[in-house]
C-alpha positions as a Markdown table, in Angstrom:
| # | Residue | x | y | z |
|---|---|---|---|---|
| 1 | Lys | 1.2 | -10.1 | 39.0 |
| 2 | Phe | 2.4 | -10.4 | 35.5 |
| 3 | Asn | 4.8 | -13.5 | 36.2 |
| 4 | Lys | 2.7 | -15.6 | 33.6 |
| 5 | Ala | 2.8 | -13.0 | 30.9 |
| 6 | Ser | 4.2 | -13.7 | 27.7 |
| 7 | Cys | 4.2 | -10.3 | 26.4 |
| 8 | Ile | 3.9 | -6.9 | 28.2 |
| 9 | Ser | 3.5 | -3.8 | 26.0 |
| 10 | Ser | 3.1 | -0.1 | 26.1 |
| 11 | Ile | -0.2 | 1.7 | 25.0 |
| 12 | Val | 0.8 | 3.2 | 21.6 |
| 13 | Val | -0.7 | 7.0 | 21.3 |
| 14 | Asp | -0.6 | 9.7 | 18.8 |
| 15 | Glu | 2.4 | 11.7 | 19.5 |
| 16 | Lys | 0.5 | 15.1 | 19.0 |
| 17 | Lys | -3.0 | 14.2 | 20.2 |
| 18 | Lys | -1.9 | 12.3 | 23.3 |
| 19 | Asn | -5.3 | 10.9 | 24.3 |
| 20 | Asn | -5.9 | 9.1 | 21.0 |
| 21 | Phe | -4.4 | 5.6 | 20.0 |
| 22 | Val | -2.7 | 5.3 | 16.8 |
| 23 | Phe | -3.9 | 1.8 | 16.4 |
| 24 | Pro | -7.3 | 1.4 | 18.0 |
| 25 | Tyr | -7.9 | -1.6 | 20.5 |
| 26 | Pro | -10.5 | -4.0 | 20.2 |
| 27 | Val | -13.4 | -4.3 | 22.5 |
| 28 | Leu | -12.8 | -7.7 | 24.0 |
| 29 | Asn | -15.5 | -10.4 | 25.2 |
| 30 | Lys | -15.3 | -12.5 | 28.3 |
| 31 | Tyr | -12.7 | -14.8 | 26.8 |
| 32 | Arg | -10.5 | -11.7 | 25.9 |
| 33 | Glu | -11.3 | -12.1 | 22.1 |
| 34 | Pro | -12.2 | -9.3 | 20.0 |
| 35 | Ile | -15.9 | -8.9 | 19.5 |
| 36 | Phe | -17.4 | -8.8 | 16.0 |
| 37 | Leu | -21.2 | -8.5 | 15.9 |
| 38 | Ser | -21.5 | -5.1 | 17.9 |
| 39 | Ile | -21.8 | -1.6 | 17.2 |
| 40 | Lys | -19.0 | -0.5 | 19.3 |
| 41 | Arg | -16.0 | -2.7 | 18.2 |
| 42 | Lys | -12.9 | -0.3 | 18.8 |
| 43 | Leu | -11.6 | 1.7 | 21.4 |
| 44 | Tyr | -10.1 | 5.1 | 19.8 |
| 45 | Asn | -8.7 | 6.8 | 23.0 |
| 46 | Phe | -8.0 | 6.6 | 26.8 |
| 47 | Asp | -11.3 | 7.8 | 27.7 |
| 48 | Asp | -13.0 | 4.9 | 25.8 |
| 49 | Leu | -10.5 | 2.4 | 27.3 |
| 50 | Lys | -10.8 | 3.5 | 30.9 |
| 51 | Lys | -14.7 | 2.8 | 30.7 |
| 52 | Lys | -13.8 | -0.7 | 29.9 |
| 53 | Ile | -11.1 | -1.8 | 32.4 |
| 54 | Asn | -13.0 | -1.3 | 36.0 |
| 55 | Asn | -9.9 | 0.5 | 37.4 |
| 56 | Glu | -7.5 | -2.0 | 36.2 |
| 57 | Ile | -3.9 | -0.9 | 35.3 |
| 58 | Tyr | -3.7 | -2.9 | 32.2 |
| 59 | Tyr | -5.7 | -4.2 | 29.0 |
| 60 | Pro | -5.4 | -7.7 | 28.0 |
| 61 | Tyr | -4.5 | -6.9 | 24.3 |
| 62 | Val | -1.4 | -5.4 | 22.6 |
| 63 | Gln | -0.5 | -3.5 | 19.4 |
| 64 | Leu | 2.8 | -5.2 | 18.6 |
| 65 | Phe | 5.5 | -4.2 | 18.1 |
| 66 | Asn | 5.8 | -0.9 | 19.7 |
| 67 | Gly | 7.2 | -0.8 | 23.2 |
| 68 | Ala | 6.8 | -4.5 | 23.9 |
| 69 | Leu | 8.7 | -6.7 | 26.1 |
| 70 | Ile | 8.5 | -10.4 | 24.8 |
| 71 | Ser | 9.2 | -13.4 | 27.1 |
| 72 | Lys | 12.3 | -15.2 | 25.7 |
| 73 | Lys | 10.8 | -18.5 | 26.9 |
| 74 | Ala | 7.5 | -17.9 | 24.9 |
| 75 | Ile | 9.6 | -17.0 | 21.6 |
| 76 | Ser | 11.8 | -20.3 | 22.3 |
| 77 | Gln | 8.4 | -22.0 | 22.3 |
| 78 | Ile | 6.5 | -20.4 | 19.5 |
| 79 | Gly | 9.3 | -19.3 | 17.4 |
| 80 | Asn | 10.0 | -15.8 | 15.6 |
| 81 | Ile | 7.7 | -13.8 | 13.4 |
| 82 | Asn | 6.5 | -15.5 | 10.2 |
| 83 | Lys | 8.3 | -13.9 | 7.5 |
| 84 | Asn | 5.7 | -15.2 | 4.9 |
| 85 | Tyr | 3.3 | -12.5 | 6.0 |
| 86 | Phe | 5.9 | -10.0 | 4.5 |
| 87 | Ile | 4.3 | -6.6 | 5.3 |
| 88 | Phe | 1.0 | -7.3 | 6.7 |
| 89 | Gly | -0.5 | -9.4 | 9.3 |
| 90 | Glu | 2.5 | -10.9 | 11.2 |
| 91 | Glu | 1.8 | -8.9 | 14.4 |
| 92 | Val | -1.7 | -10.5 | 14.5 |
| 93 | Asp | -0.5 | -14.0 | 13.9 |
| 94 | Phe | 2.4 | -13.4 | 16.5 |
| 95 | Phe | 0.1 | -12.0 | 19.0 |
| 96 | Trp | -2.3 | -15.1 | 19.0 |
| 97 | Arg | 0.8 | -17.4 | 19.2 |
| 98 | Leu | 2.0 | -15.6 | 22.2 |
| 99 | Arg | -1.4 | -15.8 | 23.8 |
| 100 | Lys | -1.3 | -19.4 | 24.0 |
| 101 | Lys | 1.9 | -19.3 | 26.1 |
| 102 | Gly | 0.7 | -16.6 | 28.7 |
| 103 | Asp | -0.9 | -13.4 | 29.2 |
| 104 | Val | -0.6 | -10.6 | 26.6 |
| 105 | Ile | -1.1 | -7.2 | 28.1 |
| 106 | Ser | -0.8 | -3.3 | 27.6 |
| 107 | Leu | 0.3 | -1.4 | 30.8 |
| 108 | Leu | -1.8 | 2.1 | 30.9 |
| 109 | Asn | 1.0 | 3.9 | 32.7 |
| 110 | Ser | 3.6 | 2.9 | 29.9 |
| 111 | Ile | 3.1 | 5.2 | 26.8 |
| 112 | His | 4.7 | 4.8 | 23.4 |
| 113 | Tyr | 4.3 | 8.0 | 21.3 |
| 114 | His | 4.0 | 7.2 | 17.7 |
| 115 | Pro | 3.3 | 9.4 | 14.5 |
| 116 | Asn | -0.3 | 9.3 | 13.3 |
| 117 | Val | -0.3 | 6.7 | 10.3 |
| 118 | Ser | -4.0 | 7.2 | 9.4 |
| 119 | Asn | -3.4 | 9.0 | 6.1 |
| 120 | Arg | -0.7 | 7.1 | 4.6 |
| 121 | Gln | -1.4 | 5.8 | 1.2 |
| 122 | Tyr | -1.4 | 2.2 | 0.4 |
| 123 | Thr | 1.1 | 0.8 | -2.0 |
| 124 | Asp | 0.4 | -2.2 | -4.5 |
| 125 | Glu | 1.9 | -4.6 | -2.2 |
| 126 | Lys | 0.4 | -3.4 | 1.0 |
| 127 | Ile | -3.2 | -3.7 | -0.6 |
| 128 | Tyr | -2.4 | -7.2 | -2.0 |
| 129 | Tyr | -1.1 | -8.4 | 1.4 |
| 130 | Tyr | -3.6 | -6.7 | 3.6 |
| 131 | Leu | -6.5 | -8.5 | 1.5 |
| 132 | Lys | -4.8 | -11.8 | 1.5 |
| 133 | Asn | -3.2 | -11.9 | 5.0 |
| 134 | Ser | -6.4 | -10.4 | 6.8 |
| 135 | Ile | -8.5 | -13.3 | 5.2 |
| 136 | Ile | -5.9 | -16.0 | 6.2 |
| 137 | Asn | -5.8 | -14.5 | 9.9 |
| 138 | Asn | -9.6 | -14.4 | 9.9 |
| 139 | Tyr | -9.9 | -18.1 | 9.4 |
| 140 | Lys | -6.9 | -19.0 | 11.7 |
| 141 | Tyr | -7.9 | -17.1 | 14.8 |
| 142 | Phe | -11.5 | -15.7 | 14.8 |
| 143 | Lys | -15.0 | -16.6 | 14.8 |
| 144 | Tyr | -17.3 | -15.7 | 11.9 |
| 145 | Pro | -14.2 | -15.7 | 9.4 |
| 146 | Phe | -16.2 | -15.4 | 6.2 |
| 147 | Leu | -18.2 | -12.2 | 7.6 |
| 148 | Arg | -15.0 | -10.7 | 9.0 |
| 149 | Ser | -13.2 | -11.2 | 5.9 |
| 150 | Ile | -16.0 | -9.4 | 3.7 |
| 151 | Cys | -15.6 | -6.7 | 6.4 |
| 152 | Ser | -11.7 | -6.5 | 5.7 |
| 153 | Ile | -12.3 | -6.1 | 2.0 |
| 154 | Leu | -14.8 | -3.3 | 2.6 |
| 155 | Ile | -12.4 | -1.6 | 5.1 |
| 156 | Leu | -9.7 | -1.7 | 2.6 |
| 157 | Val | -12.0 | -0.3 | -0.1 |
| 158 | Ile | -12.9 | 2.7 | 2.0 |
| 159 | Arg | -9.2 | 3.3 | 3.3 |
| 160 | Val | -8.0 | 3.4 | -0.2 |
| 161 | Ser | -10.8 | 5.7 | -1.5 |
| 162 | Lys | -9.8 | 8.1 | 1.2 |
| 163 | Arg | -6.0 | 7.8 | 1.4 |
| 164 | Asn | -5.3 | 7.1 | -2.2 |
| 165 | Ser | -8.3 | 8.5 | -4.2 |
| 166 | Ile | -11.4 | 7.3 | -5.7 |
| 167 | Asn | -9.6 | 7.2 | -9.1 |
| 168 | Lys | -7.0 | 4.9 | -7.9 |
| 169 | Leu | -9.6 | 2.8 | -6.0 |
| 170 | Phe | -11.0 | 2.0 | -9.5 |
| 171 | Gly | -7.7 | 1.3 | -10.8 |
| 172 | Tyr | -7.5 | -1.5 | -8.4 |
| 173 | Ile | -11.0 | -2.7 | -8.9 |
| 174 | Phe | -11.5 | -2.5 | -12.6 |
| 175 | Gly | -8.2 | -1.2 | -14.1 |
| 176 | Lys | -4.6 | -2.4 | -14.7 |
| 177 | Lys | -3.9 | -3.0 | -10.9 |
| 178 | Arg | -6.9 | -5.1 | -10.4 |
| 179 | Phe | -4.6 | -8.3 | -10.0 |
| 180 | Phe | -3.4 | -7.0 | -6.7 |
| 181 | Phe | -7.1 | -6.8 | -5.5 |
| 182 | Tyr | -8.6 | -9.9 | -6.8 |
| 183 | Lys | -5.6 | -12.1 | -6.4 |
| 184 | Gly | -5.2 | -10.9 | -2.8 |
| 185 | Ile | -8.8 | -12.1 | -2.0 |
| 186 | Ile | -8.5 | -15.4 | -4.0 |
| 187 | Arg | -5.4 | -16.3 | -2.4 |
| 188 | Gly | -6.5 | -15.3 | 1.1 |
| 189 | Phe | -9.5 | -17.6 | 0.9 |
| 190 | Ser | -7.1 | -20.2 | -0.5 |
| 191 | Lys | -5.0 | -19.6 | 2.6 |
| 192 | Lys | -1.8 | -19.2 | 0.5 |
| 193 | Leu | 0.6 | -17.7 | 3.0 |
| 194 | Glu | 3.8 | -16.7 | 1.1 |
| 195 | Ile | 5.7 | -13.9 | -0.4 |
| 196 | Asp | 4.3 | -13.9 | -4.0 |
| 197 | His | 3.6 | -10.5 | -5.3 |
| 198 | Asn | 6.6 | -10.4 | -7.5 |
| 199 | Glu | 4.9 | -12.2 | -10.2 |
| 200 | Phe | 2.7 | -9.0 | -10.9 |
| 201 | Asn | 5.8 | -7.1 | -11.8 |
């Protein structure tokens, strides 16, 4: 059944709350693309997912690279991970390149237990590459790239305020570290995919 798959992966769940996903899965449209203009855009647990799959044993999306089996043939065709993403977005890019060569699916009966990372603070570099690489991927792979990019920026602002603190968020927007924030946005829209954060040190 899965002989045309370029990647078969596990479902990644919270090692303590085993019904919850560590990385939410997107709700997909009929073309198996993440929907955007919808109230319900993410699936956060098994209960949500099972309502979407109509008794299937898999979901046509993966959260790389946890518990993933990747076709050697597909890798020979698309190449390896793009190192220029550095610390963010390389899994999204690799997913869509794999999708061009075959099905990319997560098996519901294959479970990968993972620590909850939702409270980890963002480093300067993670903020910079999150902004830049999210915008680049939005334009490479998705519809409504400008609107998606604005949402990516707002999501980053909310996450930094919660995980790092409001004061540190102000430091990135108005203070000494604003270059990480604004350069990430500008270079994202300029589609400058490269490792270039060292110039801020």
